[in-house]
Tab-separated table of C-alpha atoms in Angstrom:
chain	number	residue	atom	x	y	z
I	1	MET	CA	-16.206	6.044	-28.585
I	2	MET	CA	-16.267	6.698	-24.847
I	3	ILE	CA	-14.098	4.602	-22.538
I	4	VAL	CA	-15.882	3.171	-19.507
I	5	VAL	CA	-13.251	3.309	-16.766
I	6	SER	CA	-14.923	0.607	-14.663
I	7	ARG	CA	-14.502	-1.817	-17.575
I	8	ASP	CA	-11.061	-0.760	-18.816
I	9	TYR	CA	-9.216	-3.422	-16.846
I	10	ASP	CA	-5.793	-2.776	-18.382
I	11	GLY	CA	-6.152	0.907	-17.499
I	12	LEU	CA	-7.224	0.007	-13.964
I	13	ARG	CA	-4.186	-2.262	-13.590
I	14	ILE	CA	-1.915	0.584	-14.725
I	15	ALA	CA	-3.603	3.042	-12.349
I	16	ALA	CA	-3.275	0.565	-9.467
I	17	LEU	CA	0.442	0.091	-10.181
I	18	GLU	CA	0.972	3.840	-10.347
I	19	LEU	CA	-0.875	4.345	-7.035
I	20	MET	CA	1.272	1.698	-5.343
I	21	ASN	CA	4.431	3.251	-6.779
I	22	GLU	CA	3.321	6.658	-5.491
I	23	GLU	CA	2.894	5.200	-2.025
I	24	PHE	CA	6.237	3.389	-2.267
I	25	GLN	CA	8.044	6.581	-3.292
I	26	GLY	CA	6.144	8.754	-0.804
I	27	GLU	CA	8.957	9.094	1.748
I	28	ASP	CA	11.463	10.130	-0.918
I	29	ARG	CA	8.952	12.564	-2.429
I	30	ASP	CA	8.169	14.078	0.988
I	31	ARG	CA	11.878	14.514	1.715
I	32	LEU	CA	12.406	16.310	-1.618
I	33	ALA	CA	9.390	18.545	-1.008
I	34	ARG	CA	10.683	19.502	2.466
I	35	ARG	CA	14.116	20.350	1.049
I	36	ALA	CA	12.531	22.425	-1.717
I	37	LYS	CA	10.350	24.331	0.748
I	38	ALA	CA	13.403	24.958	2.938
I	39	GLY	CA	14.788	27.126	0.149
I	40	ALA	CA	16.951	24.850	-1.961
I	41	ALA	CA	18.436	26.649	-4.968
I	42	ASN	CA	16.636	24.419	-7.462
I	43	SER	CA	13.371	24.191	-5.506
I	44	GLU	CA	11.082	24.379	-8.565
I	45	ALA	CA	12.845	21.462	-10.233
I	46	MET	CA	12.779	19.507	-6.973
I	47	LEU	CA	9.023	20.075	-6.543
I	48	ALA	CA	8.407	19.006	-10.147
I	49	GLU	CA	10.434	15.842	-9.532
I	50	ALA	CA	8.501	15.166	-6.327
I	51	ALA	CA	5.114	15.272	-8.082
I	52	PRO	CA	3.690	11.814	-8.833
I	53	ALA	CA	3.671	10.878	-12.503
I	54	ARG	CA	0.256	9.709	-13.617
I	55	SER	CA	-0.455	8.528	-17.131
I	56	LEU	CA	-4.255	8.237	-17.007
I	57	ALA	CA	-7.312	10.359	-16.278
I	58	ASP	CA	-8.223	10.932	-12.621
I	59	GLY	CA	-11.219	8.587	-12.855
I	60	TYR	CA	-8.911	5.572	-13.179
I	61	TYR	CA	-7.223	6.373	-9.861
I	62	VAL	CA	-10.533	6.957	-8.113
I	63	ARG	CA	-11.834	3.612	-9.401
I	64	ALA	CA	-8.587	1.786	-8.544
I	65	ASP	CA	-8.663	3.262	-5.037
I	66	TYR	CA	-12.268	2.062	-4.655
I	67	LEU	CA	-11.264	-1.414	-5.855
I	68	PHE	CA	-8.369	-1.509	-3.366
I	69	TRP	CA	-10.894	-0.680	-0.638
I	70	LEU	CA	-13.314	-3.326	-1.943
I	71	ASP	CA	-10.525	-5.903	-2.070
I	72	ASP	CA	-9.683	-5.167	1.579
I	73	VAL	CA	-13.374	-5.516	2.511
I	74	LEU	CA	-13.612	-8.816	0.646
I	75	ARG	CA	-10.569	-10.179	2.406
I	76	ALA	CA	-12.272	-9.403	5.723
I	77	THR	CA	-15.786	-10.562	4.840
I	78	THR	CA	-17.716	-12.434	2.161
I	79	ILE	CA	-19.983	-10.423	-0.109
I	80	ALA	CA	-22.582	-12.544	-1.878
I	81	GLN	CA	-23.325	-10.299	-4.829
I	82	MET	CA	-20.942	-8.200	-6.842
I	83	SER	CA	-21.190	-6.768	-10.320
I	84	ALA	CA	-19.136	-8.302	-13.103
I	85	ALA	CA	-17.263	-5.001	-13.440
I	86	GLU	CA	-16.277	-5.176	-9.754
I	87	VAL	CA	-15.067	-8.773	-10.106
I	88	HIS	CA	-12.991	-7.999	-13.198
I	89	GLY	CA	-11.752	-4.748	-11.663
I	90	LEU	CA	-10.675	-6.591	-8.521
I	91	ASN	CA	-8.772	-9.048	-10.678
I	92	ALA	CA	-6.993	-6.137	-12.387
I	93	VAL	CA	-6.063	-4.605	-9.014
I	94	ARG	CA	-4.910	-7.959	-7.645
I	95	ARG	CA	-2.717	-8.557	-10.711
I	96	ALA	CA	-1.243	-5.091	-10.200
I	97	ARG	CA	-0.534	-5.860	-6.517
I	98	ASP	CA	1.130	-9.147	-7.450
I	99	GLN	CA	3.240	-7.436	-10.109
I	100	PHE	CA	4.193	-4.624	-7.722
I	101	ARG	CA	5.227	-7.079	-4.996
I	102	MET	CA	7.403	-8.970	-7.475
I	103	GLU	CA	9.068	-5.704	-8.535
I	104	HIS	CA	9.501	-4.515	-4.922
I	105	PRO	CA	10.540	-7.448	-2.707
I	106	ASN	CA	10.901	-6.984	1.033
I	107	CYS	CA	14.325	-6.792	2.630
I	108	PRO	CA	15.042	-10.058	4.482
I	109	HIS	CA	16.539	-8.034	7.353
I	110	CYS	CA	14.170	-5.129	8.043
I	111	GLY	CA	11.154	-5.861	5.823
I	112	ALA	CA	11.340	-2.585	3.855
I	113	MET	CA	10.292	-2.689	0.212
I	114	ASN	CA	13.077	-2.290	-2.326
I	115	GLU	CA	13.408	-2.269	-6.074
I	116	ARG	CA	14.092	-5.777	-7.349
I	117	ILE	CA	17.335	-4.682	-9.018
I	118	LYS	CA	18.800	-3.222	-5.796
I	119	ILE	CA	21.138	-5.416	-3.796
I	120	ILE	CA	21.443	-2.994	-0.874
I	121	CYS	CA	18.321	-2.146	1.170
I	122	ARG	CA	17.242	1.483	0.860
I	123	LYS	CA	16.287	1.557	4.548
I	124	CYS	CA	18.744	-0.550	6.576
I	125	GLY	CA	21.661	-0.599	4.101
I	126	LYS	CA	22.143	-4.364	4.348
I	127	ARG	CA	22.513	-6.729	1.402
I	128	THR	CA	19.097	-7.840	0.109
I	129	SER	CA	20.275	-10.466	-2.330
I	130	THR	CA	21.695	-13.856	-1.475
I	131	ASP	CA	22.993	-14.127	-5.049
I	132	LYS	CA	26.799	-14.563	-4.759
I	133	ARG	CA	27.352	-12.909	-8.168
I	134	HIS	CA	26.550	-9.463	-6.692
């Protein structure tokens, strides 16, 4: 049985989350790659660590990227006709965006995205949580 990527909505949600995580980790990955290219002793291991981890076939990421673009277009304009696969795919991408935003809240001080479990902002170094237990 052949999987139709445009209709594998769970796969599209996973691909969308992985794409957003790649973008989120991009600065750290770029920094590692620069250090590795500068001749760090463990440069091969650093480059391997810097590579994005993808769990699905390339077609999922292409489709998710298209759906992100389509979602941006829809937010700017109204499109009268869309295929059912596009509607369901957009829902998968939107659920992934919502999940990603919950897992990566913005710092109340500088606006940078952080992991939800972090209490110190990765960019400005200020406390991100108002929870007195931390």
